[in-house]
């Protein structure tokens, strides 16, 4: 691909993924208020969308009731698209999700996105508690997705159904498929839906998933051409040194996952206490993370864009200090506007 046809950073959209991170056990309300404050901040900076992720039984994430938090954030903003990144569909009845997001779209018309995943977003015991023994481990995801889409657009169902989603029916709510493997990439392509890949925690599969999505894409009522968004960890500070220091919060989060240790978000540290094995695992898990001062980040982001040719980047900035997190998004906005 020639330099003339390659996308530049200013050519694509940028969005934010938030997990409503909890800094101290019990301080859930603070985490939720910070999420809304961050959304208001990035809206002023011109970011495209603000998504919240469904996770359960995790003491460092406050966005488990994802649709409720979306309503909280959407009520505090006016132009930003707000949505799920994602709702784990096998955890729920498709009708309930149709009604929830139909309600959100009715309250905030033209501003709601519905991103869907097939993983549980939690451990197996919690998944069982959520699903009440239905036995679904995601293998019926295409059927659940088809049922959900038919509630919004009854013409997609075979025959007529006595069950209707009110609110929901007839509303045009963009449905995205999310994934960290090739499964959802192929399904999104075949259905002609937009696709978002979780490169922020599954970097190894990034390029193969995007290639799978694009090669399987079939035009639909939703999209004429494929539209791929890529999640990426980006931490920007005034200097490389400060950014690398701030990034130890993210590294500690992944270390705790590796160690199966539950802990709230940790402040940055001068030196990580980790074994060589753990450091190697961290490097692999965070391979596409972009950390540094503005010049370093701009260079790495352009390299990442050259490689992925993404249509949009969804940025995750896991920074302990809320004001420094906001500053990171401001510095990033300055970089991407050229």
Coordinates of C-alpha atoms in Angstrom, one line a residue:
X1 CA 0.0 0.0 0.0
X2 CA 1.4 3.4 -1.0
X3 CA 1.9 6.2 1.5
X4 CA -0.7 8.1 -0.5
X5 CA -3.5 5.6 0.2
X6 CA -2.5 4.8 3.8
X7 CA -4.8 6.2 6.5
X8 CA -3.4 8.9 8.7
X9 CA -4.3 9.4 12.3
X10 CA -6.5 12.4 11.5
X11 CA -8.5 10.3 9.0
X12 CA -10.2 8.0 11.5
X13 CA -12.5 8.3 14.6
X14 CA -11.5 7.8 18.2
X15 CA -13.7 6.5 21.0
X16 CA -13.3 5.5 24.7
X17 CA -13.8 2.2 26.5
X18 CA -14.4 2.5 30.2
X19 CA -14.8 -0.2 32.9
X20 CA -15.7 2.2 35.7
X21 CA -12.5 1.2 37.6
X22 CA -12.8 1.0 41.4
X23 CA -9.9 2.4 43.4
X24 CA -11.0 1.3 46.8
X25 CA -13.3 -1.5 47.9
X26 CA -16.7 0.0 48.6
X27 CA -16.2 3.2 46.6
X28 CA -18.5 2.1 43.8
X29 CA -20.3 5.4 43.6
X30 CA -17.0 7.3 43.1
X31 CA -16.1 5.0 40.2
X32 CA -19.5 5.6 38.5
X33 CA -19.3 9.4 39.0
X34 CA -15.7 9.4 37.5
X35 CA -17.1 7.5 34.5
X36 CA -19.7 10.2 33.8
X37 CA -17.1 13.0 34.4
X38 CA -14.7 11.3 31.9
X39 CA -17.5 11.0 29.4
X40 CA -18.3 14.7 29.7
X41 CA -14.6 15.5 29.3
X42 CA -14.1 13.4 26.1
X43 CA -17.3 14.7 24.6
X44 CA -15.9 18.2 24.7
X45 CA -12.7 16.8 23.1
X46 CA -14.7 15.4 20.1
X47 CA -14.4 11.7 20.8
X48 CA -17.0 9.6 18.9
X49 CA -18.4 7.1 21.4
X50 CA -18.1 6.0 25.0
X51 CA -18.6 2.4 25.7
X52 CA -18.9 0.5 29.0
X53 CA -18.1 -3.2 29.5
X54 CA -20.0 -5.9 31.3
X55 CA -18.0 -7.8 33.9
X56 CA -19.2 -9.6 37.0
X57 CA -17.8 -10.6 40.4
X58 CA -14.8 -8.4 39.9
X59 CA -14.2 -5.9 42.8
X60 CA -12.3 -3.5 40.6
X61 CA -15.0 -3.0 37.9
X62 CA -18.3 -1.2 38.6
X63 CA -20.0 -1.5 35.2
X64 CA -21.7 -4.9 35.7
X65 CA -25.2 -3.4 35.3
X66 CA -24.1 -2.1 31.9
X67 CA -27.4 -0.7 30.6
X68 CA -28.0 1.2 33.8
X69 CA -24.5 2.8 33.7
X70 CA -25.1 3.7 30.0
X71 CA -28.2 5.6 31.1
X72 CA -26.2 7.4 33.8
X73 CA -23.5 8.5 31.3
X74 CA -25.9 9.3 28.5
X75 CA -28.0 11.6 30.8
X76 CA -24.8 13.6 31.6
X77 CA -23.8 14.1 27.9
X78 CA -25.6 15.4 24.9
X79 CA -23.7 14.5 21.6
X80 CA -21.5 11.5 22.5
X81 CA -22.7 8.0 21.4
X82 CA -22.9 5.8 24.5
X83 CA -23.1 2.1 24.4
X84 CA -21.9 -1.4 25.5
X85 CA -18.5 -2.7 24.8
X86 CA -20.0 -5.1 25.4
X87 CA -23.1 -6.8 26.7
X88 CA -22.3 -10.5 27.0
X89 CA -25.5 -11.8 25.3
X90 CA -25.4 -15.4 26.6
X91 CA -25.8 -14.0 30.1
X92 CA -29.2 -12.5 29.3
X93 CA -32.6 -13.1 27.6
X94 CA -32.5 -11.4 24.2
X95 CA -35.9 -9.9 24.9
X96 CA -34.6 -8.2 28.1
X97 CA -31.7 -6.7 26.2
X98 CA -34.0 -5.5 23.4
X99 CA -36.2 -3.8 26.0
X100 CA -33.3 -2.3 27.9
X101 CA -31.6 -0.8 24.8
X102 CA -35.0 0.1 23.3
X103 CA -35.6 2.1 26.4
X104 CA -32.2 3.7 26.2
X105 CA -32.7 4.6 22.6
X106 CA -36.1 6.0 23.3
X107 CA -34.6 8.2 26.0
X108 CA -31.5 9.2 24.1
X109 CA -32.4 8.9 20.4
X110 CA -29.6 8.4 17.9
X111 CA -27.0 8.1 20.6
X112 CA -27.1 4.4 21.7
X113 CA -24.8 1.6 20.5
X114 CA -25.3 -2.1 21.3
X115 CA -22.0 -4.0 21.3
X116 CA -22.3 -7.7 21.9
X117 CA -19.9 -10.4 23.1
X118 CA -20.3 -14.1 23.6
X119 CA -17.9 -14.7 26.5
X120 CA -19.3 -14.7 30.1
X121 CA -17.3 -11.7 31.3
X122 CA -16.6 -13.6 34.5
X123 CA -15.7 -16.9 36.1
X124 CA -17.7 -20.1 35.5
X125 CA -19.5 -20.1 38.9
X126 CA -20.7 -16.5 38.4
X127 CA -21.7 -17.3 34.8
X128 CA -23.9 -20.2 36.2
X129 CA -25.5 -17.8 38.7
X130 CA -26.2 -15.3 35.9
X131 CA -27.6 -17.9 33.4
X132 CA -29.4 -20.0 36.1
X133 CA -28.2 -23.4 34.7
X134 CA -29.2 -22.8 31.1
X135 CA -26.0 -24.5 30.0
X136 CA -25.1 -21.9 27.4
X137 CA -21.3 -21.4 27.1
X138 CA -21.7 -19.1 24.0
X139 CA -22.2 -21.9 21.4
X140 CA -25.8 -20.6 20.8
X141 CA -24.7 -17.0 20.3
X142 CA -25.8 -16.9 16.6
X143 CA -29.3 -18.0 17.6
X144 CA -29.4 -15.5 20.5
X145 CA -28.2 -12.7 18.2
X146 CA -30.8 -13.6 15.5
X147 CA -33.6 -13.5 18.2
X148 CA -32.4 -10.2 19.5
X149 CA -32.1 -8.6 16.0
X150 CA -35.7 -9.8 15.2
X151 CA -37.1 -7.9 18.2
X152 CA -35.8 -4.7 16.7
X153 CA -36.7 -5.6 13.1
X154 CA -39.5 -8.2 13.0
X155 CA -38.9 -8.7 9.2
X156 CA -35.7 -10.7 10.2
X157 CA -37.8 -13.4 11.9
X158 CA -39.4 -16.4 10.2
X159 CA -43.1 -15.9 10.4
X160 CA -44.8 -13.7 13.0
X161 CA -44.0 -13.8 16.7
X162 CA -46.5 -13.1 19.5
X163 CA -43.7 -11.7 21.5
X164 CA -42.7 -8.1 20.9
X165 CA -40.1 -5.8 22.5
X166 CA -41.7 -2.6 23.7
X167 CA -39.7 -0.4 23.7
X168 CA -37.4 -1.8 21.1
X169 CA -39.4 -2.8 18.0
X170 CA -38.8 -0.6 15.0
X171 CA -35.8 1.2 16.5
X172 CA -32.6 1.5 14.6
X173 CA -30.0 0.7 17.3
X174 CA -26.5 -0.1 15.8
X175 CA -25.5 -3.7 16.8
X176 CA -21.8 -4.4 16.9
X177 CA -20.1 -7.8 17.4
X178 CA -17.1 -7.8 19.7
X179 CA -14.4 -10.4 19.8
X180 CA -10.9 -11.5 20.8
X181 CA -10.8 -14.5 18.4
X182 CA -11.8 -15.3 14.8
X183 CA -15.3 -16.6 15.7
X184 CA -17.1 -13.2 16.0
X185 CA -15.0 -11.7 13.2
X186 CA -16.3 -14.3 10.7
X187 CA -19.9 -14.0 12.0
X188 CA -19.8 -10.1 11.9
X189 CA -18.5 -10.3 8.3
X190 CA -21.2 -12.8 7.1
X191 CA -24.0 -10.7 8.7
X192 CA -22.6 -7.4 7.4
X193 CA -22.3 -5.9 10.9
X194 CA -19.6 -3.6 12.3
X195 CA -16.9 -5.4 14.2
X196 CA -14.7 -4.4 17.2
X197 CA -11.6 -6.4 18.1
X198 CA -10.2 -6.5 21.6
X199 CA -6.5 -5.9 20.8
X200 CA -6.1 -4.3 24.2
X201 CA -6.0 -7.8 25.8
X202 CA -5.7 -10.2 22.8
X203 CA -3.0 -8.6 20.6
X204 CA -1.8 -11.8 19.0
X205 CA -5.1 -12.4 17.0
X206 CA -5.5 -8.7 15.9
X207 CA -4.5 -9.0 12.2
X208 CA -5.9 -12.4 11.6
X209 CA -9.3 -11.4 13.1
X210 CA -9.4 -8.2 10.9
X211 CA -8.5 -10.2 7.8
X212 CA -11.2 -12.8 8.6
X213 CA -13.8 -10.1 9.1
X214 CA -13.0 -8.3 5.9
X215 CA -12.6 -11.5 3.8
X216 CA -16.0 -12.8 5.0
X217 CA -17.9 -9.5 4.8
X218 CA -21.1 -9.4 2.9
X219 CA -23.0 -6.1 2.3
X220 CA -26.2 -5.7 4.3
X221 CA -28.9 -3.2 5.2
X222 CA -26.5 -2.1 7.9
X223 CA -23.2 -1.7 6.0
X224 CA -22.2 -1.6 2.4
X225 CA -18.5 -2.0 3.3
X226 CA -16.8 -3.5 6.4
X227 CA -16.2 -1.2 9.4
X228 CA -13.6 -2.4 11.9
X229 CA -12.8 -0.8 15.2
X230 CA -9.8 -1.9 17.3
X231 CA -9.5 -1.6 21.1
X232 CA -6.1 -0.4 22.2
X233 CA -4.4 0.6 25.5
X234 CA -3.0 4.1 25.1
X235 CA -1.4 6.1 27.9
X236 CA 0.0 9.6 27.1
X237 CA 1.8 11.9 29.4
X238 CA 4.2 14.9 29.0
X239 CA 7.2 12.5 28.8
X240 CA 7.9 8.9 28.1
X241 CA 9.2 8.5 31.6
X242 CA 6.0 9.7 33.2
X243 CA 3.8 7.7 30.9
X244 CA 5.8 4.5 31.6
X245 CA 5.3 5.2 35.4
X246 CA 1.6 5.7 35.0
X247 CA 1.4 2.5 32.9
X248 CA 2.4 0.4 35.9
X249 CA -1.2 0.6 37.1
X250 CA -2.3 -1.3 33.9
X251 CA 0.5 -3.8 34.3
X252 CA -0.5 -4.5 37.9
X253 CA -4.1 -5.1 36.8
X254 CA -2.8 -7.8 34.4
X255 CA -0.4 -9.2 37.0
X256 CA -3.3 -9.6 39.4
X257 CA -5.3 -11.5 36.7
X258 CA -2.3 -13.8 36.1
X259 CA -2.0 -14.4 39.8
X260 CA -5.8 -14.8 40.3
X261 CA -5.6 -12.1 42.9
X262 CA -8.6 -9.8 43.3
X263 CA -7.7 -6.2 44.1
X264 CA -9.0 -2.7 43.2
X265 CA -7.1 -0.5 40.8
X266 CA -3.6 0.1 42.1
X267 CA -1.5 3.4 42.1
X268 CA 1.6 3.4 39.9
X269 CA 4.9 2.1 41.3
X270 CA 8.5 2.8 40.5
X271 CA 9.3 -0.9 40.0
X272 CA 7.1 -3.9 39.4
X273 CA 7.4 -6.9 41.7
X274 CA 7.2 -9.6 39.1
X275 CA 9.0 -12.8 38.1
X276 CA 10.6 -13.3 34.6
X277 CA 7.7 -15.5 33.7
X278 CA 5.1 -12.9 34.7
X279 CA 7.0 -10.1 32.9
X280 CA 7.1 -12.3 29.7
X281 CA 3.3 -12.9 30.0
X282 CA 2.7 -9.2 30.5
X283 CA 4.7 -8.3 27.4
X284 CA 2.7 -10.8 25.4
X285 CA -0.7 -9.6 26.8
X286 CA 0.1 -5.9 26.3
X287 CA 2.0 -6.2 23.1
X288 CA -0.1 -3.6 21.2
X289 CA -0.2 -1.1 24.1
X290 CA 1.0 2.4 23.3
X291 CA 2.7 4.3 26.1
X292 CA 4.8 7.5 26.0
X293 CA 5.0 11.2 25.5
X294 CA 3.2 12.8 22.5
X295 CA 5.9 12.1 19.9
X296 CA 6.4 8.5 20.9
X297 CA 2.6 7.9 21.0
X298 CA 2.0 9.5 17.6
X299 CA 4.7 7.4 16.0
X300 CA 3.4 4.1 17.5
X301 CA -0.2 4.9 16.8
X302 CA 0.6 5.5 13.1
X303 CA 2.5 2.2 12.9
X304 CA -0.5 0.5 14.5
X305 CA -2.9 2.1 12.1
X306 CA -0.6 1.2 9.1
X307 CA -0.8 -2.4 10.3
X308 CA -4.5 -2.7 11.1
X309 CA -6.0 -0.1 8.7
X310 CA -8.7 0.3 11.4
X311 CA -11.7 2.6 10.7
X312 CA -11.8 3.6 14.4
X313 CA -9.8 3.1 17.5
X314 CA -11.4 2.6 20.9
X315 CA -8.9 3.8 23.5
X316 CA -8.6 2.4 27.0
X317 CA -6.4 4.5 29.4
X318 CA -6.0 2.7 32.7
X319 CA -4.5 5.5 34.7
X320 CA -5.0 5.6 38.5
X321 CA -5.1 9.4 38.9
X322 CA -8.4 10.6 37.4
X323 CA -7.1 14.1 36.3
X324 CA -4.0 12.4 34.7
X325 CA -6.4 10.0 32.9
X326 CA -8.3 13.0 31.6
X327 CA -5.1 14.7 30.5
X328 CA -4.0 11.6 28.6
X329 CA -7.2 11.7 26.5
X330 CA -6.6 15.5 25.9
X331 CA -3.0 14.9 24.8
X332 CA -4.3 12.0 22.6
X333 CA -6.9 14.3 21.1
X334 CA -4.2 16.9 20.2
X335 CA -2.2 14.1 18.5
X336 CA -5.0 12.8 16.4
X337 CA -6.2 16.2 15.2
X338 CA -2.8 16.8 13.6

